[in-house]
Amino acid sequence: MSGLDALRFDNRFVDELPGDPEQGFRRREVRGALWSAVEPTPVAAPTLLAHSREVASLLGLDDADVASPAFANVFGGNALLSGMRPYAGNYGGHQFGNWAGQLGDGRAITLGEVVNAAGERLELQLKGAGPTPYSRTADGRAVLRSSIREFLCSEAMHHLGVPTTRALSLVGTGEAVVRDMFYDGHPNPEPGAVVCRVAPSFLRFGHYQLPASRGETDLLHTLVDFTIRRDFPHLSGEGEALYAAWFAEICERTAVMVAHWMRVGFVHGVMNTDNMSVLGLTIDYGPYGWIDNYDPDWTPNTTDAQGRRYRFGWQPRVAWWNLSRFAQALSPLFDGVEALQAGLQRFADVYARVDRETIAAKLGLADCRDDDVVRMETLQALLHQGEMDMTLFFRALMDADPADPADASLSAFDGVFYDPAKREDAMPGLRDWFDGYAARLAEEAQDPATRRERMRLANPRYVLRNYLAQQAIDAAEAGDLSGVHELLDVIRRPYDDQPGRERFAQKRPDWARQRAGCSMLSCSS
Ligand code: AMP
Ligand code: MG
């Protein structure tokens, strides 16, 4: 029996929760139900372009299973395995601060919930598999470029230690998808693709917000009880106390996730409440980006260029705002507001704690004192004004030895600047900062090797720089997938020096500064 046939499905979401009586993808409002049965629409020529062997092995699939024609057929949307019960989920959300009503899985179709050999539950969800009742005016498809971006980035985040959904496979459809990349009246046919993403659950804040917004309180109750039973079985108690513990845990997980984003320089780009996972996983990789030159005001998302609501530096406060909207949706489950307020306070407390741990780890300190918080803020202001590369700076800091006169001359930081004039301006400030840092290190008994190792594990050498992903995409669109495969391999060990792969750990080149895909992305994908 092949590994595919051995997959064991246990589709609790559709087995236990109310679904839409209508089948098929006629676009519609769906009330009183949490999902609609809908099958993927077959594509012309499903071809496996890349896969994650780690995710395949989580599912008990080996190389032969992945290479089989059945694999590309199933994960391109042309065939179902026995036990699969495909559906699209029904949810709403706040988009860019405004309540948007019903959204739902417009181009995502869950195939089923697998329980693997270790007893872990893994939902398999195709993205770009064709229309669903929630596709509204769109086609339910995804282009190759954005599918490569989701595939690579979710795996990169996992290897960086950031909570995230995973990606099993990237399948080319052999069909074109028409997109107007910048909504400027220039639609183009582009190659299409389907990603199979994998997570214990893809439940979002918006899943709870939608029934709450419609006054469907029983449905809300049912969904919350189900979520706790299936995804939070470790929580005990009952009634309001149980709900309070559940909400607080979501707040805590969200805080941890966002603190990781800030640590590695990840900008989600579309933190709408429909893109916030109740498991605290990074979800829905669209116009995300990575910080090159440190800039808290940067967002890669051109759709958000005006208000830059989802800029890098605002992510913690946006997460809090999103949790507040989520709390509001849950309020019918509570008598007063205290428990929900306590959950939101948990977010603030946990974020502050993890942020301090991050400061200590990024700077290689045994612990974070109040003056270290200020030290980090001062450094961030310098990185910003001096246009220094965030990732390169912290690795240079790790390699620098303040006791060594050569490093104390700051030459260790030569390679982190983008602009020679800004470098000149920043030098005196950096000099002061580095002296203060050296003095601070001297107050600690930590040996240099321990400090270095602590910093290595908090400061990646390799991140999925926007231009690197774009280069792999350009080649893939011309039929050469080797760049995708090589990047996938590089991001497997982001904290290690990988000799021969220095070109993946360089500053963004000048040509990439203002190029589409490298620094500017839209929601259209
Ligand atoms: P996003 O901002 O990408 O999370 O998407 C917001 C909403 O638009 C979700 O309900 C998506 O399912 C839907 N959506 C985005 N792209 C498409 C598409 N190509 N076809 C159908 N629905 C889409
Ligand atoms: Mg989304």
Coordinates of C-alpha atoms and ligand atoms in Angstrom, one line a residue:
M1 CA 0.0 0.0 0.0
S2 CA 1.4 3.4 -0.9
G3 CA 1.8 6.1 1.8
L4 CA -1.0 8.1 0.2
D5 CA -3.5 5.2 0.6
A6 CA -2.3 4.8 4.2
L7 CA -3.3 8.3 5.2
R8 CA -5.9 8.1 7.9
F9 CA -8.5 10.8 7.8
D10 CA -10.6 11.9 10.8
N11 CA -12.6 14.9 9.5
R12 CA -13.9 16.2 12.8
F13 CA -14.7 19.8 11.5
V14 CA -17.2 18.6 9.0
D15 CA -18.4 15.6 11.1
E16 CA -19.2 17.7 14.2
L17 CA -20.1 21.1 12.9
P18 CA -23.1 22.4 10.9
G19 CA -22.5 22.7 7.2
D20 CA -24.2 24.5 4.3
P21 CA -27.0 22.3 2.8
E22 CA -26.1 23.5 -0.7
Q23 CA -23.2 21.8 -2.6
G24 CA -21.0 23.3 -5.3
F25 CA -19.4 26.7 -5.8
R26 CA -22.3 29.0 -6.6
R27 CA -21.3 32.2 -4.9
R28 CA -23.5 32.9 -2.0
E29 CA -24.1 34.2 1.5
V30 CA -24.0 31.2 3.9
R31 CA -25.8 31.6 7.2
G32 CA -26.1 29.2 10.1
A33 CA -23.2 27.1 8.9
L34 CA -19.5 27.0 9.3
W35 CA -18.5 25.2 6.0
S36 CA -19.6 24.4 2.5
A37 CA -18.8 21.1 0.7
V38 CA -17.0 21.9 -2.5
E39 CA -14.4 20.0 -4.5
P40 CA -11.3 21.3 -6.1
T41 CA -11.7 22.1 -9.8
P42 CA -9.4 19.9 -11.9
V43 CA -6.5 21.5 -13.8
A44 CA -5.0 20.8 -17.2
A45 CA -1.6 19.3 -16.3
P46 CA -0.8 19.0 -12.6
T47 CA 3.0 18.8 -12.2
L48 CA 4.9 18.6 -8.9
L49 CA 7.4 21.5 -8.8
A50 CA 8.6 21.3 -5.2
H51 CA 7.8 19.7 -1.9
S52 CA 8.9 19.8 1.7
R53 CA 10.4 16.5 2.7
E54 CA 10.0 17.3 6.3
V55 CA 6.2 17.9 5.9
A56 CA 5.9 14.8 3.7
S57 CA 7.6 12.8 6.4
L58 CA 5.2 14.2 9.1
L59 CA 2.5 12.6 7.0
G60 CA 4.3 9.4 6.6
L61 CA 5.0 10.0 2.9
D62 CA 8.4 8.9 1.4
D63 CA 10.1 10.0 -1.8
A64 CA 8.4 7.4 -3.9
D65 CA 5.0 8.5 -2.7
V66 CA 5.8 12.1 -3.5
A67 CA 7.1 11.2 -6.9
S68 CA 4.1 9.2 -7.9
P69 CA 1.6 10.7 -10.4
A70 CA -1.1 10.2 -7.8
F71 CA 0.6 12.8 -5.6
A72 CA 0.6 15.5 -8.2
N73 CA -3.0 14.6 -9.1
V74 CA -4.3 14.8 -5.5
F75 CA -2.3 17.9 -4.5
G76 CA -3.1 19.7 -7.8
G77 CA -6.8 19.1 -7.2
N78 CA -7.5 16.5 -9.8
A79 CA -8.2 13.5 -7.6
L80 CA -9.4 12.8 -4.0
L81 CA -8.2 10.0 -1.8
S82 CA -10.7 7.9 0.0
G83 CA -11.6 9.5 3.3
M84 CA -11.2 13.1 2.1
R85 CA -14.2 15.4 2.6
P86 CA -13.4 18.6 0.8
Y87 CA -14.9 21.9 2.0
A88 CA -14.4 25.6 2.2
G89 CA -14.6 27.3 5.6
N90 CA -17.0 30.2 6.3
Y91 CA -15.5 33.2 8.1
G92 CA -15.6 37.0 8.1
G93 CA -13.0 39.6 9.2
H94 CA -11.9 43.1 9.7
Q95 CA -9.9 44.2 6.6
F96 CA -7.7 47.3 7.1
G97 CA -9.7 48.2 10.2
N98 CA -13.2 47.9 8.7
W99 CA -15.7 45.1 9.2
A100 CA -15.9 43.3 5.8
G101 CA -18.7 40.8 6.5
Q102 CA -18.5 37.3 5.1
L103 CA -15.2 36.4 3.4
G104 CA -14.6 32.7 3.7
D105 CA -12.2 30.4 1.9
G106 CA -12.4 31.9 -1.6
R107 CA -9.5 29.9 -3.0
A108 CA -8.7 27.5 -0.2
I109 CA -10.2 24.0 0.0
T110 CA -9.5 21.7 2.9
L111 CA -9.2 18.1 1.7
G112 CA -9.4 16.5 5.2
E113 CA -7.8 16.1 8.6
V114 CA -5.1 13.5 8.8
V115 CA -4.1 11.9 12.0
N116 CA -0.5 10.8 11.6
A117 CA 1.4 7.9 13.2
A118 CA 2.3 10.1 16.2
G119 CA -1.3 11.0 16.7
E120 CA -0.9 14.5 15.5
R121 CA -3.8 16.1 13.6
L122 CA -2.8 17.8 10.4
E123 CA -5.3 19.5 8.1
L124 CA -4.4 19.4 4.4
Q125 CA -5.6 22.5 2.6
L126 CA -5.1 23.4 -1.1
K127 CA -4.7 27.0 -1.9
G128 CA -5.6 28.0 -5.5
A129 CA -7.8 24.9 -6.2
G130 CA -10.6 26.8 -7.9
P131 CA -13.8 28.5 -7.0
T132 CA -15.9 28.1 -3.8
P133 CA -19.1 29.7 -2.6
Y134 CA -16.8 32.3 -1.0
S135 CA -14.9 33.3 -4.1
R136 CA -17.1 36.4 -4.6
T137 CA -15.9 38.0 -7.9
A138 CA -12.6 36.2 -8.0
D139 CA -11.5 32.9 -9.7
G140 CA -10.3 30.8 -6.8
R141 CA -6.9 30.5 -8.3
A142 CA -3.3 31.4 -7.4
V143 CA -0.4 32.4 -9.6
L144 CA 3.0 30.6 -9.5
R145 CA 4.8 33.6 -8.0
S146 CA 2.7 33.9 -4.9
S147 CA 2.5 30.2 -4.5
I148 CA 6.3 30.0 -4.5
R149 CA 6.3 32.8 -1.9
E150 CA 3.9 31.0 0.4
F151 CA 5.6 27.6 -0.1
L152 CA 9.1 28.9 0.7
C153 CA 8.2 31.4 3.4
S154 CA 6.1 29.0 5.5
E155 CA 9.0 26.5 5.5
A156 CA 11.5 29.3 6.2
M157 CA 9.5 30.5 9.2
H158 CA 9.3 27.0 10.6
H159 CA 13.0 26.5 10.4
L160 CA 13.5 29.9 12.0
G161 CA 11.5 28.7 15.0
V162 CA 8.5 30.9 14.3
P163 CA 5.0 29.4 14.8
T164 CA 3.5 28.9 11.3
T165 CA 1.4 26.8 9.0
R166 CA 3.5 24.5 6.8
A167 CA 3.6 23.7 3.1
L168 CA 3.7 20.2 1.8
S169 CA 3.8 20.8 -2.0
L170 CA 3.9 23.2 -4.9
V171 CA 2.1 21.9 -7.9
G172 CA 2.0 23.7 -11.3
T173 CA -1.4 23.6 -13.0
G174 CA -0.4 23.9 -16.6
E175 CA -3.1 26.7 -16.8
A176 CA -2.8 30.4 -17.0
V177 CA -4.3 32.8 -14.4
V178 CA -4.9 36.4 -15.3
R179 CA -3.8 39.0 -12.8
D180 CA -3.6 42.8 -12.7
M181 CA -0.5 42.8 -10.4
F182 CA -0.9 46.5 -9.3
Y183 CA -4.5 47.0 -10.0
D184 CA -3.5 49.5 -12.7
G185 CA -5.4 48.2 -15.7
H186 CA -2.6 45.9 -17.0
P187 CA -3.9 42.4 -16.6
N188 CA -1.5 39.6 -17.7
P189 CA -1.8 35.8 -18.0
E190 CA 0.6 34.1 -15.6
P191 CA 1.3 30.5 -14.8
G192 CA -1.0 29.0 -12.1
A193 CA -0.1 26.8 -9.1
V194 CA -1.6 25.1 -6.1
V195 CA 0.1 24.9 -2.7
C196 CA -0.9 22.3 -0.2
R197 CA -0.6 23.8 3.2
V198 CA -0.7 21.9 6.4
A199 CA -1.5 22.9 10.0
P200 CA -3.4 21.4 13.0
S201 CA -6.2 23.8 12.1
F202 CA -6.7 26.9 9.9
L203 CA -9.3 28.4 12.2
R204 CA -9.1 32.2 12.2
F205 CA -10.4 35.0 14.4
G206 CA -12.9 35.7 11.6
H207 CA -14.4 32.2 12.0
Y208 CA -15.8 33.4 15.4
Q209 CA -16.5 37.0 14.3
L210 CA -18.9 36.1 11.5
P211 CA -21.5 34.2 13.6
A212 CA -21.1 36.8 16.3
S213 CA -21.8 39.6 13.8
R214 CA -25.0 37.8 12.7
G215 CA -26.3 37.2 16.2
E216 CA -25.8 33.5 15.7
T217 CA -24.8 32.9 19.3
D218 CA -25.6 29.2 19.4
L219 CA -23.3 28.7 16.4
L220 CA -20.6 30.7 18.0
H221 CA -20.9 28.6 21.2
T222 CA -20.8 25.4 19.2
L223 CA -17.7 26.5 17.4
V224 CA -15.9 27.6 20.5
D225 CA -16.7 24.3 22.3
F226 CA -15.5 22.4 19.3
T227 CA -12.3 24.3 19.1
I228 CA -11.5 23.7 22.7
R229 CA -12.3 20.0 22.5
R230 CA -10.3 19.4 19.3
D231 CA -7.4 21.9 19.4
F232 CA -7.0 22.9 23.1
P233 CA -7.7 19.6 24.9
H234 CA -5.2 20.4 27.6
L235 CA -7.5 23.2 29.0
S236 CA -9.7 22.2 31.9
G237 CA -12.6 23.7 33.7
E238 CA -15.9 24.6 32.3
G239 CA -18.2 27.5 31.4
E240 CA -16.8 31.0 31.5
A241 CA -13.6 30.0 33.3
L242 CA -12.8 27.6 30.5
Y243 CA -13.6 30.2 27.8
A244 CA -11.4 32.7 29.6
A245 CA -8.5 30.3 29.8
W246 CA -8.9 29.6 26.1
F247 CA -9.0 33.2 25.1
A248 CA -6.0 34.0 27.3
E249 CA -4.0 31.2 25.6
I250 CA -4.8 32.6 22.2
C251 CA -3.6 36.0 23.4
E252 CA -0.4 34.4 24.7
R253 CA 0.3 32.5 21.5
T254 CA -0.3 35.6 19.4
A255 CA 2.1 37.6 21.5
V256 CA 4.8 34.9 21.1
M257 CA 4.2 34.7 17.3
V258 CA 4.5 38.5 16.8
A259 CA 7.6 38.7 19.1
H260 CA 9.2 36.2 16.8
W261 CA 8.3 38.2 13.7
M262 CA 10.0 41.2 15.3
R263 CA 13.0 39.2 16.1
V264 CA 13.6 37.9 12.6
G265 CA 12.4 41.0 10.7
F266 CA 9.2 39.6 9.1
V267 CA 6.4 41.8 8.0
H268 CA 3.2 40.0 7.5
G269 CA 1.7 42.7 5.3
V270 CA -2.0 41.9 5.7
M271 CA -2.9 41.4 9.4
N272 CA -6.6 41.4 8.8
T273 CA -8.5 39.4 11.4
D274 CA -9.3 36.8 8.8
N275 CA -5.6 36.2 8.5
M276 CA -5.1 35.6 12.3
S277 CA -4.9 32.0 13.4
V278 CA -6.4 31.0 16.8
L279 CA -3.5 28.6 17.2
G280 CA -1.1 31.6 17.0
L281 CA 0.4 30.4 13.7
T282 CA 1.6 32.7 11.0
I283 CA -1.0 32.2 8.3
D284 CA -1.8 33.4 4.8
Y285 CA 1.4 34.4 3.2
G286 CA 0.5 37.1 0.7
P287 CA 2.4 40.5 0.3
Y288 CA 4.7 39.7 3.2
G289 CA 8.3 40.9 3.2
W290 CA 11.6 40.8 5.1
I291 CA 13.3 43.8 6.6
D292 CA 16.6 44.6 4.7
N293 CA 17.6 48.1 5.9
Y294 CA 16.0 48.4 9.4
D295 CA 12.9 50.5 9.0
P296 CA 9.9 50.2 11.4
D297 CA 7.7 52.1 9.0
W298 CA 8.2 49.8 6.1
T299 CA 5.5 47.6 4.6
P300 CA 5.9 45.6 1.4
N301 CA 2.2 45.8 0.7
T302 CA 1.4 48.5 -2.0
T303 CA -2.3 47.9 -1.3
D304 CA -1.6 49.4 2.2
A305 CA 0.8 52.1 1.0
Q306 CA -1.4 55.0 2.1
G307 CA -1.9 54.3 5.8
R308 CA 0.8 51.7 6.2
R309 CA -1.4 50.1 8.9
Y310 CA 0.6 46.9 8.7
R311 CA 4.1 48.4 8.8
F312 CA 6.8 46.4 10.6
G313 CA 6.9 48.4 13.8
W314 CA 3.1 48.4 14.3
Q315 CA 2.6 44.6 14.2
P316 CA 2.4 44.2 18.0
R317 CA -0.2 46.9 18.4
V318 CA -2.2 45.6 15.4
A319 CA -2.2 42.1 16.9
W320 CA -3.6 43.6 20.1
W321 CA -6.3 45.5 18.1
N322 CA -7.2 42.3 16.3
L323 CA -7.4 40.4 19.6
S324 CA -9.7 43.2 20.9
R325 CA -12.0 42.6 17.9
F326 CA -11.9 38.9 18.6
A327 CA -12.8 39.5 22.2
Q328 CA -15.7 41.6 21.2
A329 CA -17.0 38.7 19.0
L330 CA -16.6 36.3 22.0
S331 CA -18.4 38.7 24.5
P332 CA -21.8 36.8 24.2
L333 CA -20.1 33.9 25.9
F334 CA -19.2 36.0 29.0
D335 CA -21.2 37.8 31.6
G336 CA -18.9 40.7 32.0
V337 CA -15.8 42.1 30.3
E338 CA -13.2 41.3 33.0
A339 CA -12.2 37.9 31.7
L340 CA -11.7 39.2 28.2
Q341 CA -9.7 42.2 29.5
A342 CA -7.6 39.8 31.5
G343 CA -6.8 37.9 28.2
L344 CA -5.8 41.1 26.5
Q345 CA -3.6 42.0 29.5
R346 CA -2.0 38.5 29.1
F347 CA -1.1 39.6 25.5
A348 CA 0.6 42.7 26.8
D349 CA 2.4 40.9 29.6
V350 CA 3.6 38.0 27.5
Y351 CA 4.7 40.3 24.7
A352 CA 6.7 42.4 27.1
R353 CA 8.3 39.3 28.6
V354 CA 9.2 37.7 25.3
D355 CA 10.4 41.0 23.9
R356 CA 12.8 41.2 26.8
E357 CA 14.0 37.7 26.2
T358 CA 14.5 38.6 22.6
I359 CA 16.6 41.6 23.5
A360 CA 18.8 39.6 25.8
A361 CA 19.2 36.9 23.1
K362 CA 19.8 39.2 20.2
L363 CA 22.4 41.1 22.2
G364 CA 23.9 38.0 23.8
L365 CA 23.2 39.1 27.4
A366 CA 22.5 36.6 30.2
D367 CA 19.4 38.6 31.1
C368 CA 17.6 41.8 30.1
R369 CA 17.7 44.7 32.5
D370 CA 15.6 47.9 32.1
D371 CA 18.6 49.7 30.7
D372 CA 19.0 47.0 28.0
V373 CA 15.5 47.8 26.8
V374 CA 16.7 51.4 26.3
R375 CA 19.9 50.0 24.7
M376 CA 18.0 48.1 22.1
E377 CA 15.7 51.1 21.4
T378 CA 18.8 53.3 20.9
L379 CA 20.3 50.7 18.6
Q380 CA 17.1 50.4 16.5
A381 CA 17.0 54.2 16.1
L382 CA 20.6 54.0 14.9
L383 CA 19.9 51.1 12.5
H384 CA 17.0 53.1 11.1
Q385 CA 18.8 56.4 10.6
G386 CA 22.0 54.8 9.4
E387 CA 20.1 52.5 7.0
M388 CA 21.8 49.4 8.2
D389 CA 20.8 45.9 7.3
M390 CA 19.1 44.3 10.2
T391 CA 20.1 40.7 9.6
L392 CA 23.7 41.5 8.7
F393 CA 24.1 43.9 11.7
F394 CA 23.2 41.4 14.4
R395 CA 25.5 38.7 12.8
A396 CA 28.3 41.3 12.6
L397 CA 27.6 42.1 16.3
M398 CA 27.8 38.4 17.1
D399 CA 31.1 38.1 15.4
A400 CA 32.6 41.3 16.8
D401 CA 34.7 41.1 19.9
P402 CA 34.7 44.4 21.8
A403 CA 37.9 43.4 23.5
D404 CA 39.7 43.2 20.2
P405 CA 41.0 46.6 19.0
A406 CA 40.3 45.6 15.3
D407 CA 36.6 45.1 16.1
A408 CA 36.5 48.0 18.4
S409 CA 37.3 50.2 15.4
L410 CA 33.9 49.2 14.1
S411 CA 35.3 47.7 10.8
A412 CA 33.2 44.7 11.6
F413 CA 30.1 46.7 10.6
D414 CA 31.5 47.9 7.2
G415 CA 29.3 45.6 5.2
V416 CA 25.9 46.4 6.9
F417 CA 25.4 49.9 5.4
Y418 CA 23.4 50.7 2.3
D419 CA 24.4 54.4 1.9
P420 CA 27.9 55.7 2.5
A421 CA 26.7 59.2 3.5
K422 CA 24.3 57.7 6.1
R423 CA 27.2 55.6 7.3
E424 CA 29.3 58.7 8.0
D425 CA 26.4 60.3 9.9
A426 CA 25.8 57.1 11.9
M427 CA 29.4 56.4 12.9
P428 CA 29.6 58.6 16.0
G429 CA 26.3 57.2 17.4
L430 CA 27.4 53.7 16.7
R431 CA 30.7 54.3 18.3
D432 CA 29.0 55.4 21.5
W433 CA 26.5 52.6 21.4
F434 CA 29.2 50.0 20.9
D435 CA 31.3 51.3 23.7
G436 CA 28.3 51.1 26.0
Y437 CA 27.6 47.6 24.8
A438 CA 31.2 46.6 25.5
A439 CA 31.0 48.0 29.0
R440 CA 27.7 46.1 29.6
L441 CA 29.3 42.9 28.4
A442 CA 32.2 43.4 30.7
E443 CA 29.8 43.5 33.7
E444 CA 28.7 40.0 32.9
A445 CA 30.6 36.9 33.8
Q446 CA 29.5 35.2 30.6
D447 CA 32.3 33.7 28.4
P448 CA 32.5 35.0 24.8
A449 CA 31.7 31.6 23.3
T450 CA 28.5 31.3 25.3
R451 CA 27.5 34.8 24.3
R452 CA 28.2 34.1 20.7
E453 CA 26.2 30.9 20.7
R454 CA 23.2 32.7 22.4
M455 CA 23.3 35.3 19.7
R456 CA 23.7 32.8 16.9
L457 CA 20.5 31.1 17.8
A458 CA 18.5 34.4 17.9
N459 CA 20.0 36.1 14.9
P460 CA 19.6 34.2 11.6
R461 CA 22.3 34.4 8.9
Y462 CA 19.8 33.5 6.2
V463 CA 16.3 35.0 5.8
L464 CA 14.1 34.8 2.8
R465 CA 15.0 38.2 1.4
N466 CA 12.4 39.5 -0.9
Y467 CA 14.8 39.8 -3.9
L468 CA 16.1 36.2 -3.4
A469 CA 12.6 34.8 -3.6
Q470 CA 12.0 37.0 -6.6
Q471 CA 15.1 35.7 -8.4
A472 CA 13.9 32.1 -7.8
I473 CA 10.4 33.1 -9.1
D474 CA 11.8 34.7 -12.3
A475 CA 13.7 31.5 -13.0
A476 CA 10.7 29.3 -12.2
E477 CA 8.5 31.3 -14.5
A478 CA 11.0 30.5 -17.2
G479 CA 10.8 26.8 -16.3
D480 CA 13.9 26.4 -14.1
L481 CA 12.9 25.3 -10.5
S482 CA 16.5 24.9 -9.3
G483 CA 16.5 28.3 -7.6
V484 CA 13.4 27.3 -5.6
H485 CA 15.0 24.0 -4.5
E486 CA 18.2 25.7 -3.6
L487 CA 16.5 28.4 -1.5
L488 CA 14.4 25.7 0.2
D489 CA 17.6 24.0 1.2
V490 CA 19.3 27.2 2.4
I491 CA 16.4 28.1 4.7
R492 CA 16.5 24.7 6.3
R493 CA 19.5 25.9 8.5
P494 CA 19.0 29.7 8.8
Y495 CA 21.3 30.0 11.9
D496 CA 24.3 28.1 10.5
D497 CA 27.0 29.5 8.3
Q498 CA 26.7 27.6 5.1
P499 CA 30.1 27.7 3.2
G500 CA 29.6 28.3 -0.5
R501 CA 26.2 30.0 0.1
E502 CA 27.4 33.5 1.0
R503 CA 25.4 35.0 -1.8
F504 CA 22.2 34.1 0.1
A505 CA 23.4 36.2 3.1
Q506 CA 24.1 39.5 1.3
K507 CA 22.6 42.9 1.4
R508 CA 19.7 43.6 -1.0
P509 CA 21.3 44.7 -4.3
D510 CA 20.5 48.2 -5.6
W511 CA 18.5 47.0 -8.5
A512 CA 16.0 45.4 -6.1
R513 CA 15.2 48.5 -4.1
Q514 CA 12.2 49.5 -6.0
R515 CA 11.4 46.5 -8.1
A516 CA 8.0 44.8 -8.2
G517 CA 8.2 41.6 -6.1
C518 CA 11.3 42.7 -4.3
S519 CA 10.0 45.6 -2.3
M520 CA 6.6 46.2 -3.7
L521 CA 3.8 43.6 -3.6
S522 CA 0.1 43.8 -3.8
C523 CA -2.7 41.6 -2.5
S524 CA -3.3 40.5 -6.0
S525 CA -2.0 37.0 -6.3
Ligands
AMP1 P1 -6.5 37.7 1.7 O1 -6.4 39.1 1.9 O2 -5.6 37.1 0.6 O3 -6.4 36.9 2.9 O4 -7.9 37.4 1.1 C1 -9.1 38.0 1.5 C2 -10.3 37.2 1.0 O5 -10.3 37.2 -0.4 C3 -10.4 35.8 1.4 O6 -11.8 35.5 1.6 C4 -9.9 35.0 0.2 O7 -10.3 33.7 0.2 C5 -10.4 35.9 -0.9 N1 -9.6 35.7 -2.1 C6 -8.3 36.2 -2.3 N2 -7.9 35.9 -3.6 C7 -8.9 35.2 -4.2 C8 -9.0 34.6 -5.4 N3 -8.1 34.6 -6.4 N4 -10.2 33.9 -5.7 C9 -11.1 33.8 -4.7 N5 -11.1 34.4 -3.5 C10 -9.9 35.1 -3.2
MG2 MG -6.7 35.4 3.9

